[in-house]
CSV table of C-alpha atoms in Angstrom, one decimal:
chain,number,residue,atom,x,y,z
A,34,MET,CA,3.2,-18.4,9.3
A,35,PRO,CA,5.2,-15.3,10.1
A,36,CYS,CA,7.1,-13.6,7.3
A,37,GLN,CA,10.8,-14.4,7.4
A,38,GLY,CA,14.0,-12.8,6.1
A,39,LYS,CA,14.9,-9.2,5.6
A,40,SER,CA,11.7,-8.1,4.0
A,41,CYS,CA,8.0,-8.9,4.1
A,42,GLY,CA,6.6,-8.9,0.6
A,43,GLY,CA,8.1,-7.3,-2.5
A,44,GLY,CA,9.0,-10.6,-4.0
A,45,PRO,CA,7.4,-12.7,-6.8
A,46,GLY,CA,3.8,-13.7,-6.9
A,47,TYR,CA,1.2,-12.8,-4.2
A,48,LYS,CA,1.4,-12.8,-0.4
A,49,SER,CA,-1.6,-15.1,0.0
A,50,PRO,CA,-4.2,-17.1,-2.0
A,51,LEU,CA,-6.9,-14.5,-1.4
A,52,ASP,CA,-4.5,-11.7,-2.4
A,53,ALA,CA,-3.9,-13.4,-5.7
A,54,MET,CA,-7.6,-13.9,-6.2
A,55,LYS,CA,-8.6,-10.3,-5.3
A,56,ASN,CA,-5.7,-8.4,-6.7
A,57,GLY,CA,-4.1,-10.5,-9.4
A,58,PRO,CA,-4.5,-9.3,-13.0
A,59,LYS,CA,-6.8,-10.8,-15.5
A,60,GLU,CA,-4.8,-13.3,-17.6
A,61,LYS,CA,-3.8,-12.1,-21.1
A,62,ILE,CA,-1.6,-14.9,-22.3
A,63,LEU,CA,-1.3,-18.7,-21.7
A,64,TYR,CA,1.7,-20.9,-22.1
A,65,VAL,CA,1.1,-24.4,-23.2
A,66,PRO,CA,3.4,-27.2,-24.3
A,67,CYS,CA,2.5,-28.6,-27.7
A,68,ILE,CA,3.5,-32.2,-28.2
A,69,GLN,CA,4.0,-33.9,-31.6
A,70,PRO,CA,1.4,-36.7,-32.1
A,71,GLU,CA,4.2,-39.3,-32.4
A,72,GLY,CA,5.4,-38.5,-28.9
A,73,VAL,CA,9.0,-39.8,-28.2
A,74,LYS,CA,9.2,-41.2,-31.7
A,75,ALA,CA,8.5,-37.8,-33.4
A,76,THR,CA,11.0,-36.4,-35.9
A,77,LYS,CA,9.8,-32.8,-35.3
A,78,PRO,CA,10.4,-31.2,-31.9
A,79,ASP,CA,7.7,-30.2,-29.4
A,80,TYR,CA,7.3,-26.5,-28.7
A,81,LEU,CA,6.0,-24.0,-26.1
A,82,ALA,CA,3.1,-22.0,-27.5
A,83,THR,CA,2.2,-18.6,-26.2
A,84,ILE,CA,-1.5,-17.9,-26.7
A,85,ASP,CA,-3.3,-14.6,-26.7
A,86,VAL,CA,-6.4,-14.8,-24.4
A,87,ASP,CA,-7.2,-11.1,-24.2
A,88,PRO,CA,-10.7,-10.6,-25.6
A,89,LYS,CA,-9.7,-7.0,-26.6
A,90,SER,CA,-6.7,-8.1,-28.7
A,91,PRO,CA,-6.8,-8.5,-32.5
A,92,THR,CA,-5.0,-11.9,-32.0
A,93,TYR,CA,-7.5,-13.3,-29.5
A,94,CYS,CA,-7.4,-17.1,-29.3
A,95,GLN,CA,-4.4,-17.3,-31.6
A,96,VAL,CA,-0.9,-18.7,-31.0
A,97,ILE,CA,1.4,-15.6,-31.1
A,98,HIS,CA,4.7,-17.3,-30.5
A,99,ARG,CA,6.2,-20.8,-30.8
A,100,LEU,CA,9.4,-21.8,-29.0
A,101,HIS,CA,10.6,-25.1,-30.5
A,102,MET,CA,12.7,-27.4,-28.4
A,103,PRO,CA,16.3,-28.1,-29.8
A,104,VAL,CA,15.6,-31.8,-30.2
A,105,ALA,CA,12.7,-34.1,-31.0
A,106,GLY,CA,11.0,-36.6,-28.8
A,107,ASP,CA,10.8,-34.8,-25.5
A,108,GLU,CA,7.1,-35.5,-24.8
A,109,LEU,CA,6.7,-32.2,-22.9
A,110,HIS,CA,4.1,-32.5,-20.2
A,111,HIS,CA,3.9,-30.4,-17.1
A,112,SER,CA,5.7,-27.2,-16.1
A,113,GLY,CA,6.6,-25.0,-13.1
A,114,TRP,CA,8.4,-21.9,-12.1
A,115,ASN,CA,11.9,-21.0,-11.0
A,116,VAL,CA,10.3,-19.1,-8.1
A,117,CYS,CA,6.7,-18.7,-6.9
A,118,SER,CA,4.6,-17.2,-4.2
A,119,SER,CA,6.3,-19.2,-1.5
A,120,CYS,CA,9.2,-16.8,-2.1
A,121,HIS,CA,7.0,-13.7,-1.8
A,122,ASP,CA,9.1,-12.3,1.0
A,123,ASP,CA,12.3,-12.1,-1.1
A,124,PRO,CA,12.4,-8.9,-3.3
A,125,ASN,CA,15.7,-10.1,-4.9
A,126,LEU,CA,13.9,-13.0,-6.8
A,127,LYS,CA,11.9,-12.8,-10.0
A,128,ARG,CA,9.6,-15.3,-11.6
A,129,ASP,CA,11.2,-15.2,-15.0
A,130,HIS,CA,11.8,-18.8,-16.0
A,131,LEU,CA,9.4,-21.5,-16.8
A,132,VAL,CA,10.7,-25.0,-15.9
A,133,LEU,CA,9.7,-27.4,-18.6
A,134,PRO,CA,10.6,-31.1,-18.2
A,135,GLY,CA,10.5,-33.7,-21.0
A,136,PHE,CA,8.5,-36.6,-19.7
A,137,GLY,CA,9.9,-38.9,-22.3
A,138,SER,CA,13.4,-37.6,-22.8
A,139,ASP,CA,14.4,-36.8,-19.1
A,140,ARG,CA,15.6,-33.4,-20.4
A,141,ILE,CA,14.6,-30.2,-18.4
A,142,TYR,CA,14.4,-26.8,-20.0
A,143,PHE,CA,14.6,-23.5,-18.1
A,144,VAL,CA,12.8,-21.1,-20.5
A,145,ASP,CA,13.4,-17.4,-20.1
A,146,VAL,CA,10.0,-15.6,-20.1
A,147,SER,CA,11.3,-12.1,-19.0
A,148,ASN,CA,9.7,-11.0,-22.3
A,149,PRO,CA,6.3,-12.7,-21.7
A,150,THR,CA,5.1,-12.8,-25.3
A,151,ALA,CA,8.4,-14.1,-26.7
A,152,PRO,CA,9.9,-16.9,-24.5
A,153,LYS,CA,13.5,-18.0,-25.3
A,154,HIS,CA,15.8,-20.8,-24.4
A,155,ASP,CA,18.2,-20.3,-21.5
A,156,MET,CA,19.5,-23.3,-19.5
A,157,ILE,CA,19.0,-27.0,-20.1
A,158,VAL,CA,19.4,-29.9,-17.7
A,159,GLU,CA,20.5,-32.8,-19.9
A,160,PRO,CA,19.3,-36.4,-19.1
A,161,GLU,CA,22.7,-37.5,-17.9
A,162,GLU,CA,22.5,-35.0,-15.0
A,163,MET,CA,19.4,-36.8,-13.7
A,164,HIS,CA,20.6,-40.3,-14.6
A,165,LYS,CA,23.7,-40.0,-12.5
A,166,PHE,CA,21.4,-39.8,-9.5
A,167,GLY,CA,19.5,-42.9,-10.7
A,168,VAL,CA,16.2,-41.2,-11.6
A,169,SER,CA,14.1,-40.6,-14.7
A,170,THR,CA,10.8,-39.4,-16.0
A,171,PRO,CA,10.5,-35.9,-14.5
A,172,HIS,CA,7.0,-34.6,-13.8
A,173,THR,CA,6.0,-31.9,-11.3
A,174,ALA,CA,8.1,-28.8,-10.6
A,175,HIS,CA,7.6,-26.7,-7.5
A,176,CYS,CA,9.9,-23.9,-6.4
A,177,LEU,CA,11.2,-23.9,-2.8
A,178,PRO,CA,11.9,-20.9,-0.6
A,179,SER,CA,15.5,-22.2,-0.4
A,180,GLY,CA,16.1,-21.1,-4.1
A,181,HIS,CA,15.8,-24.6,-5.5
A,182,VAL,CA,13.3,-26.1,-7.9
A,183,MET,CA,12.1,-29.5,-6.7
A,184,MET,CA,11.1,-31.9,-9.4
A,185,SER,CA,9.3,-35.2,-8.9
A,186,THR,CA,10.5,-38.2,-10.8
A,187,LEU,CA,8.6,-41.4,-11.5
A,188,GLY,CA,11.2,-44.0,-12.3
A,189,ASP,CA,14.8,-45.3,-12.2
A,190,THR,CA,17.0,-45.4,-15.2
A,191,LYS,CA,15.6,-48.8,-16.3
A,192,GLY,CA,12.0,-47.7,-16.3
A,193,GLU,CA,11.0,-49.3,-13.0
A,194,GLY,CA,9.0,-47.4,-10.5
A,195,LEU,CA,10.7,-45.0,-8.1
A,196,GLY,CA,9.2,-42.0,-6.4
A,197,GLU,CA,11.9,-39.4,-5.9
A,198,PHE,CA,12.6,-35.7,-6.2
A,199,VAL,CA,15.6,-33.9,-7.6
A,200,LEU,CA,16.8,-30.5,-6.4
A,201,ILE,CA,17.8,-28.1,-9.1
A,202,ASP,CA,19.5,-24.7,-8.4
A,203,ALA,CA,17.0,-22.2,-9.8
A,204,LYS,CA,19.7,-19.7,-10.9
A,205,THR,CA,22.2,-22.1,-12.5
A,206,ALA,CA,20.0,-25.2,-13.4
A,207,LYS,CA,22.5,-27.4,-11.8
A,208,VAL,CA,21.2,-30.6,-10.2
A,209,SER,CA,22.4,-30.7,-6.6
A,210,GLY,CA,21.0,-34.1,-5.6
A,211,LEU,CA,18.0,-36.0,-4.4
A,212,TRP,CA,15.6,-34.6,-1.8
A,213,THR,CA,14.6,-37.8,0.1
A,214,LYS,CA,16.7,-39.1,3.0
A,215,GLY,CA,16.3,-42.8,3.8
A,216,LYS,CA,13.5,-44.9,2.4
A,217,GLN,CA,12.1,-43.8,-1.0
A,218,ALA,CA,8.6,-44.1,-2.2
A,219,LYS,CA,7.8,-47.0,-4.5
A,220,PHE,CA,6.1,-44.9,-7.2
A,221,GLY,CA,5.9,-41.2,-7.9
A,222,TYR,CA,3.9,-38.5,-9.8
A,223,ASP,CA,2.7,-35.2,-8.2
A,224,PHE,CA,3.4,-33.5,-4.9
A,225,TRP,CA,2.4,-30.6,-2.7
A,226,TYR,CA,4.1,-29.3,0.5
A,227,GLN,CA,2.7,-27.5,3.6
A,228,PRO,CA,5.5,-26.4,5.9
A,229,TYR,CA,3.0,-25.3,8.6
A,230,PHE,CA,2.2,-28.9,9.3
A,231,ASP,CA,5.7,-30.1,8.4
A,232,VAL,CA,4.3,-32.3,5.6
A,233,MET,CA,4.6,-33.1,2.0
A,234,LEU,CA,2.2,-35.4,0.2
A,235,SER,CA,3.1,-37.2,-3.0
A,236,SER,CA,1.0,-39.4,-5.4
A,237,GLU,CA,1.7,-42.4,-7.6
A,238,TRP,CA,1.2,-43.4,-11.2
A,239,GLY,CA,3.3,-46.4,-11.9
A,240,ALA,CA,6.5,-47.8,-13.4
A,241,PRO,CA,7.2,-45.8,-16.5
A,242,ARG,CA,7.9,-48.9,-18.6
A,243,CYS,CA,4.2,-49.9,-17.9
A,244,PHE,CA,2.5,-46.8,-19.1
A,245,MET,CA,4.8,-45.3,-21.7
A,246,ASN,CA,3.1,-47.3,-24.5
A,247,GLY,CA,-0.4,-46.6,-23.3
A,248,HIS,CA,-3.1,-47.9,-21.0
A,249,GLU,CA,-2.3,-51.6,-20.6
A,250,GLU,CA,-4.7,-53.7,-18.5
A,251,GLN,CA,-2.1,-56.3,-17.5
A,252,TYR,CA,-0.3,-53.7,-15.4
A,253,ILE,CA,-3.1,-51.6,-13.8
A,254,TYR,CA,-4.1,-53.8,-10.9
A,255,ASN,CA,-0.6,-55.2,-10.2
A,256,LYS,CA,0.8,-53.6,-7.1
A,257,ASP,CA,4.3,-54.0,-8.5
A,258,THR,CA,3.6,-51.9,-11.6
A,259,TYR,CA,0.9,-49.4,-10.7
A,260,GLY,CA,0.6,-47.2,-7.6
A,261,ARG,CA,-2.4,-46.9,-5.3
A,262,SER,CA,-1.0,-44.9,-2.4
A,263,VAL,CA,-0.4,-41.4,-1.1
A,264,ASN,CA,3.0,-40.9,0.5
A,265,VAL,CA,3.5,-38.7,3.6
A,266,PHE,CA,6.9,-37.1,4.2
A,267,SER,CA,8.3,-34.9,6.9
A,268,TRP,CA,9.0,-31.6,5.1
A,269,SER,CA,11.8,-30.6,7.5
A,270,GLU,CA,13.5,-34.0,7.7
A,271,HIS,CA,12.9,-35.1,4.0
A,272,ARG,CA,11.8,-38.5,5.3
A,273,LEU,CA,9.0,-40.8,4.3
A,274,LEU,CA,6.9,-41.3,7.4
A,275,GLN,CA,3.7,-43.0,6.2
A,276,THR,CA,2.2,-44.7,3.1
A,277,ILE,CA,-1.6,-44.6,2.8
A,278,ASP,CA,-2.9,-47.5,0.7
A,279,LEU,CA,-6.1,-46.3,-1.1
A,280,GLY,CA,-7.0,-49.8,-2.3
A,281,GLU,CA,-8.4,-50.7,-5.8
A,282,GLU,CA,-10.7,-47.6,-5.7
A,283,GLY,CA,-7.5,-45.5,-5.6
A,284,VAL,CA,-5.4,-47.0,-8.3
A,285,ALA,CA,-3.2,-44.4,-10.1
A,286,PRO,CA,-3.7,-41.4,-7.8
A,287,LEU,CA,-2.5,-38.5,-10.0
A,288,GLU,CA,-2.9,-34.7,-9.3
A,289,ILE,CA,-2.8,-33.9,-5.6
A,290,ARG,CA,-3.9,-30.5,-4.3
A,291,PHE,CA,-3.9,-29.2,-0.7
A,292,LEU,CA,-6.4,-26.5,0.1
A,293,HIS,CA,-4.7,-23.2,-0.7
A,294,ASN,CA,-5.0,-21.9,2.9
A,295,PRO,CA,-1.8,-23.3,4.3
A,296,LEU,CA,-3.3,-23.5,7.8
A,297,LYS,CA,-5.9,-26.1,6.7
A,298,PRO,CA,-4.5,-29.7,6.7
A,299,ILE,CA,-6.8,-31.0,4.0
A,300,ALA,CA,-5.9,-32.2,0.5
A,301,PHE,CA,-7.6,-34.0,-2.4
A,302,VAL,CA,-6.2,-36.4,-5.0
A,303,GLY,CA,-7.8,-37.6,-8.2
A,304,CYS,CA,-7.5,-41.3,-8.8
A,305,ALA,CA,-7.6,-42.1,-12.5
A,306,VAL,CA,-8.4,-45.7,-13.1
A,307,ASN,CA,-11.7,-46.0,-11.1
A,308,ALA,CA,-12.6,-42.3,-11.2
A,309,ASN,CA,-12.5,-41.4,-7.5
A,310,VAL,CA,-11.4,-38.3,-5.5
A,311,PHE,CA,-9.9,-39.1,-2.1
A,312,ARG,CA,-9.7,-36.6,0.7
A,313,ILE,CA,-6.6,-36.7,2.9
A,314,THR,CA,-6.7,-35.1,6.4
A,315,ARG,CA,-4.6,-34.9,9.4
A,316,LYS,CA,-5.4,-36.7,12.7
A,317,GLU,CA,-4.8,-35.2,16.1
A,318,ASP,CA,-1.8,-37.5,16.6
A,319,GLY,CA,-0.1,-36.0,13.5
A,320,THR,CA,-0.7,-39.0,11.2
A,321,TRP,CA,-2.7,-38.7,8.0
A,322,PHE,CA,-5.6,-40.7,6.6
A,323,ALA,CA,-7.6,-40.9,3.4
A,324,GLU,CA,-11.2,-41.5,2.5
A,325,ASN,CA,-13.2,-41.6,-0.7
A,326,ALA,CA,-14.8,-38.2,-1.1
A,327,ILE,CA,-16.3,-38.3,-4.6
A,328,ASP,CA,-17.1,-41.5,-6.6
A,329,VAL,CA,-18.0,-41.2,-10.3
A,330,PRO,CA,-20.1,-44.3,-11.1
A,331,ALA,CA,-19.0,-46.5,-14.0
A,332,LYS,CA,-21.5,-46.7,-17.0
A,333,LYS,CA,-22.6,-50.0,-18.4
A,334,VAL,CA,-22.0,-49.8,-22.1
A,335,GLU,CA,-21.9,-51.6,-25.4
A,336,GLY,CA,-19.4,-51.0,-28.2
A,337,TRP,CA,-16.5,-50.5,-25.8
A,338,ALA,CA,-13.5,-52.5,-24.8
A,339,GLY,CA,-15.4,-53.8,-21.8
A,340,SER,CA,-19.0,-53.9,-20.4
A,341,GLU,CA,-18.3,-50.9,-18.1
A,342,MET,CA,-16.6,-47.6,-18.7
A,343,GLN,CA,-15.1,-45.6,-15.8
A,344,GLY,CA,-14.6,-41.9,-16.0
A,345,MET,CA,-10.8,-41.8,-15.7
A,346,ILE,CA,-10.1,-38.6,-13.6
A,347,THR,CA,-7.0,-37.1,-15.1
A,348,ASP,CA,-6.8,-33.6,-13.6
A,349,ILE,CA,-8.2,-31.7,-10.6
A,350,LEU,CA,-7.7,-28.2,-9.2
A,351,ILE,CA,-9.1,-26.1,-6.4
A,352,SER,CA,-10.1,-22.4,-6.6
A,353,LEU,CA,-7.9,-20.0,-4.7
A,354,ASP,CA,-10.7,-19.3,-2.1
A,355,ASP,CA,-11.0,-23.1,-1.5
A,356,ARG,CA,-14.6,-23.1,-2.5
A,357,PHE,CA,-14.7,-25.1,-5.7
A,358,LEU,CA,-13.0,-28.3,-6.8
A,359,TYR,CA,-12.9,-29.1,-10.5
A,360,PHE,CA,-11.9,-32.3,-12.3
A,361,SER,CA,-12.0,-33.8,-15.8
A,362,ASN,CA,-13.3,-37.2,-16.7
A,363,PHE,CA,-11.1,-38.2,-19.7
A,364,LEU,CA,-13.2,-41.2,-20.9
A,365,HIS,CA,-16.8,-39.9,-20.2
A,366,GLY,CA,-15.9,-36.5,-21.5
A,367,ASP,CA,-17.1,-34.1,-18.8
A,368,VAL,CA,-15.7,-31.4,-16.6
A,369,ARG,CA,-17.2,-31.2,-13.1
A,370,GLN,CA,-17.4,-28.5,-10.5
A,371,TYR,CA,-18.0,-29.4,-6.8
A,372,ASP,CA,-18.7,-27.0,-4.0
A,373,ILE,CA,-16.2,-27.9,-1.2
A,374,SER,CA,-17.0,-25.1,1.2
A,375,ASP,CA,-17.6,-28.0,3.5
A,376,PRO,CA,-14.7,-30.2,2.4
A,377,PHE,CA,-16.3,-33.2,4.1
A,378,ASN,CA,-19.5,-32.9,2.0
A,379,PRO,CA,-18.6,-32.1,-1.6
A,380,ARG,CA,-21.7,-31.0,-3.7
A,381,LEU,CA,-21.9,-31.2,-7.5
A,382,THR,CA,-22.7,-27.8,-8.8
A,383,GLY,CA,-21.6,-27.9,-12.5
A,384,GLN,CA,-21.0,-30.3,-15.3
A,385,VAL,CA,-20.1,-29.7,-19.0
A,386,PHE,CA,-19.4,-32.3,-21.7
A,387,LEU,CA,-16.6,-31.5,-24.2
A,388,GLY,CA,-16.2,-34.5,-26.5
A,389,GLY,CA,-15.5,-37.8,-24.7
A,390,SER,CA,-16.6,-41.4,-25.6
A,391,ILE,CA,-20.3,-41.5,-24.7
A,392,TYR,CA,-21.8,-38.8,-26.9
A,393,LYS,CA,-25.1,-39.5,-28.5
A,394,GLY,CA,-24.8,-41.2,-31.9
A,395,GLY,CA,-21.3,-42.3,-31.3
A,396,PRO,CA,-19.9,-45.9,-31.4
A,397,VAL,CA,-20.6,-46.5,-27.6
A,398,LYS,CA,-24.1,-47.1,-26.4
A,399,VAL,CA,-24.8,-46.5,-22.7
A,400,ILE,CA,-27.3,-49.1,-21.5
A,401,GLU,CA,-27.2,-48.2,-17.8
A,402,ASP,CA,-26.3,-44.8,-16.3
A,403,LYS,CA,-26.7,-44.0,-12.6
A,404,GLU,CA,-26.3,-40.2,-13.3
A,405,LEU,CA,-27.6,-39.2,-16.7
A,406,LYS,CA,-31.0,-39.8,-18.3
A,407,GLU,CA,-29.6,-39.8,-21.8
A,408,GLN,CA,-26.2,-39.6,-23.6
A,409,PRO,CA,-24.9,-36.1,-24.1
A,410,GLU,CA,-24.8,-34.4,-27.4
A,411,PHE,CA,-21.6,-34.2,-29.3
A,412,THR,CA,-20.0,-30.8,-28.8
A,413,HIS,CA,-19.1,-28.2,-31.4
A,414,ILE,CA,-17.6,-24.8,-30.8
A,415,LYS,CA,-17.5,-22.2,-33.6
A,416,GLY,CA,-18.3,-25.1,-36.0
A,417,ARG,CA,-15.3,-27.2,-34.8
A,418,PRO,CA,-16.2,-30.7,-33.6
A,419,LEU,CA,-14.4,-31.4,-30.3
A,420,HIS,CA,-12.7,-34.7,-31.1
A,421,GLY,CA,-10.9,-36.0,-27.9
A,422,SER,CA,-11.9,-35.1,-24.4
A,423,PRO,CA,-11.3,-32.6,-21.6
A,424,GLN,CA,-8.0,-33.1,-19.8
A,425,MET,CA,-5.9,-30.4,-18.2
A,426,LEU,CA,-7.6,-27.6,-16.4
A,427,GLN,CA,-6.5,-24.1,-15.4
A,428,LEU,CA,-8.6,-21.6,-13.5
A,429,SER,CA,-8.3,-17.8,-13.7
A,430,LEU,CA,-7.1,-16.2,-10.5
A,431,ASP,CA,-10.5,-14.7,-9.9
A,432,GLY,CA,-12.1,-18.0,-10.4
A,433,LYS,CA,-14.4,-16.9,-13.2
A,434,ARG,CA,-12.8,-18.6,-16.3
A,435,LEU,CA,-11.9,-22.2,-16.5
A,436,TYR,CA,-9.5,-23.2,-19.4
A,437,VAL,CA,-9.7,-26.8,-20.6
A,438,SER,CA,-7.2,-28.5,-22.9
A,439,SER,CA,-7.7,-31.8,-24.5
A,440,ALA,CA,-4.4,-33.7,-24.7
A,441,LEU,CA,-3.4,-36.2,-22.0
A,442,PHE,CA,-0.3,-38.1,-23.0
A,443,SER,CA,0.4,-39.0,-26.7
A,444,PRO,CA,0.2,-42.8,-26.2
A,445,TYR,CA,-3.2,-42.5,-24.4
A,446,ASP,CA,-4.5,-39.9,-26.9
A,447,ARG,CA,-3.6,-42.3,-29.7
A,448,GLN,CA,-5.2,-45.2,-28.0
A,449,PHE,CA,-8.5,-43.7,-26.9
A,450,TYR,CA,-9.0,-40.8,-29.4
A,451,PRO,CA,-7.4,-41.4,-32.8
A,452,GLU,CA,-9.5,-38.6,-34.3
A,453,HIS,CA,-8.0,-36.3,-31.8
A,454,ILE,CA,-4.5,-37.2,-33.0
A,455,LYS,CA,-5.6,-36.7,-36.6
A,456,ASN,CA,-7.3,-33.3,-36.0
A,457,GLY,CA,-5.2,-31.9,-33.2
A,458,SER,CA,-6.2,-30.8,-29.8
A,459,PHE,CA,-8.1,-27.8,-28.5
A,460,ILE,CA,-8.4,-25.3,-25.7
A,461,VAL,CA,-11.8,-24.0,-24.7
A,462,GLN,CA,-13.0,-21.8,-21.9
A,463,LEU,CA,-15.9,-22.3,-19.5
A,464,ASP,CA,-17.5,-19.3,-17.8
A,465,VAL,CA,-17.9,-20.0,-14.1
A,466,ASP,CA,-20.7,-18.7,-11.8
A,467,VAL,CA,-18.7,-17.9,-8.7
A,468,GLU,CA,-21.8,-16.9,-6.7
A,469,ASN,CA,-24.1,-19.9,-7.1
A,470,GLY,CA,-21.8,-22.4,-8.8
A,471,GLY,CA,-22.2,-23.7,-12.3
A,472,MET,CA,-20.3,-23.5,-15.6
A,473,LYS,CA,-21.2,-22.9,-19.3
A,474,ILE,CA,-19.2,-23.0,-22.5
A,475,ASN,CA,-17.9,-19.6,-23.8
A,476,PRO,CA,-19.0,-19.9,-27.5
A,477,ASP,CA,-16.5,-17.3,-28.6
A,478,PHE,CA,-13.4,-19.0,-27.3
A,479,LEU,CA,-11.5,-21.7,-29.2
A,480,VAL,CA,-7.9,-22.4,-29.8
A,481,ASP,CA,-7.6,-25.0,-32.5
A,482,PHE,CA,-4.3,-26.9,-32.6
A,483,GLY,CA,-5.3,-28.7,-35.8
A,484,LEU,CA,-4.5,-25.5,-37.7
A,485,GLU,CA,-0.9,-25.2,-36.6
A,486,PRO,CA,1.6,-24.4,-39.4
A,487,GLU,CA,3.5,-27.6,-39.2
A,488,GLY,CA,0.5,-29.9,-38.6
A,489,PRO,CA,-1.8,-30.9,-35.7
A,490,VAL,CA,-0.3,-31.0,-32.2
A,491,LEU,CA,-1.4,-32.0,-28.7
A,492,ALA,CA,-1.7,-29.2,-26.2
A,493,HIS,CA,-1.4,-30.1,-22.6
A,494,GLU,CA,-0.9,-28.1,-19.4
A,495,MET,CA,-1.5,-24.3,-19.2
A,496,ARG,CA,0.2,-21.6,-17.2
A,497,TYR,CA,-0.1,-17.8,-16.8
A,498,PRO,CA,3.1,-15.7,-16.6
A,499,GLY,CA,2.3,-14.5,-13.0
A,500,GLY,CA,1.3,-17.8,-11.5
A,501,ASP,CA,-1.9,-19.7,-11.2
A,502,CYS,CA,-4.0,-22.1,-9.0
A,503,THR,CA,-1.8,-25.1,-9.5
A,504,SER,CA,1.7,-23.8,-9.5
A,505,ASP,CA,1.7,-21.6,-6.5
A,506,ILE,CA,2.1,-22.8,-2.9
A,507,TRP,CA,1.7,-20.3,-0.1
A,508,LEU,CA,3.3,-20.1,3.4
A,509,ASP,CA,0.9,-17.3,4.5
A,510,ASN,CA,-2.9,-17.4,4.6
A,511,GLY,CA,-3.2,-13.6,4.5
A,512,ASP,CA,-4.1,-13.0,8.1
A,513,LYS,CA,-2.6,-9.9,9.6
A,514,GLN,CA,0.8,-10.7,11.1
């Protein structure tokens, strides 16, 4: 897409995905929201932790700053930026605010990170500002070239499902209205836009009232309470054009990722409940279709709530060169790497277990497994047992380091991994073989959130100050203009 406006370049981020991969700096700090184990019922506030990940630093793997929220009970979850690489052609903009929504409180914080190692509070969108537009439960934030932050929302003010998007002025944090014109999506969760094809895709979890207390079977296969579709919007017209039903294999499609090259109309979405990754592609007539690209087989087990245990895919990401796709299996406990150089034939190239529910000697016995010959060993790093399971993922710009955090959502953490709640979560690092594929644990890297000064906390999504594989959307593929 040609560069538009007064200037080409000079703005925030990187001009293309490959530019970010080749020329971006090695990350030195991580931002991660730390949630109190009691979630929305907590009496202590959540906080944003700044973590030193520079191996040359004396405070390596330590929390070097904590920005506490002004009130308790936010259940911080995901985050985004005031501006990103889609604004690379505007030298007047700076990526200096992290947008941090409270998934449980409907409050949205604009955190000033102009001093990267000491974030501070700046602007706050109070819940009433969202509620007056009839929406709640904010999740994904992406910046727009227009100067707005676009935030997906999952429900109405009564906790019923509603897939909408609020527009927030990135400079003033004022909510200017809803993005969708006409028919709204039934459910919401994540989204990704590609202006070159005039498309935005959004995913679905369910009605907030049906998951806020945990994973409840009575709601999961009910089409009125849990989503199973990908929604296709016209980016220019803000209109819902198509809803693709993924069926029972696609219940709770969560993180959705386009290939980073904006000229390739291919996306992937991880579906939690039955552990599948669907590929979404564009037909010649301009409509979109989905097909199951990766299926993680259920394991037959004893000592579990049922006779089968699905993997529960809770996060996916794609490397900036569009070569590798990664995802986490929250119940089985593994992180996987697939080579998607040919996106129509994904190939498993790496698998690492980090806790989970099927480790050898644990309460669950696997009696039939289509993938493994034996149950994995329980994982320790630097002597610390990894209670809990891999959840959120973040990849270094060069693709060589994969960071893995263990907290999903406090009601789910409490339900599936009570020892995780008791001992606090962790962040570990996997070294990635970018030439041949494959991953292995870095034995020297561990951030232990069980050792926090005010008690154990749950660390969720990770960001770098300059942008990363999941927060940046590009309008340029790097070809010479």
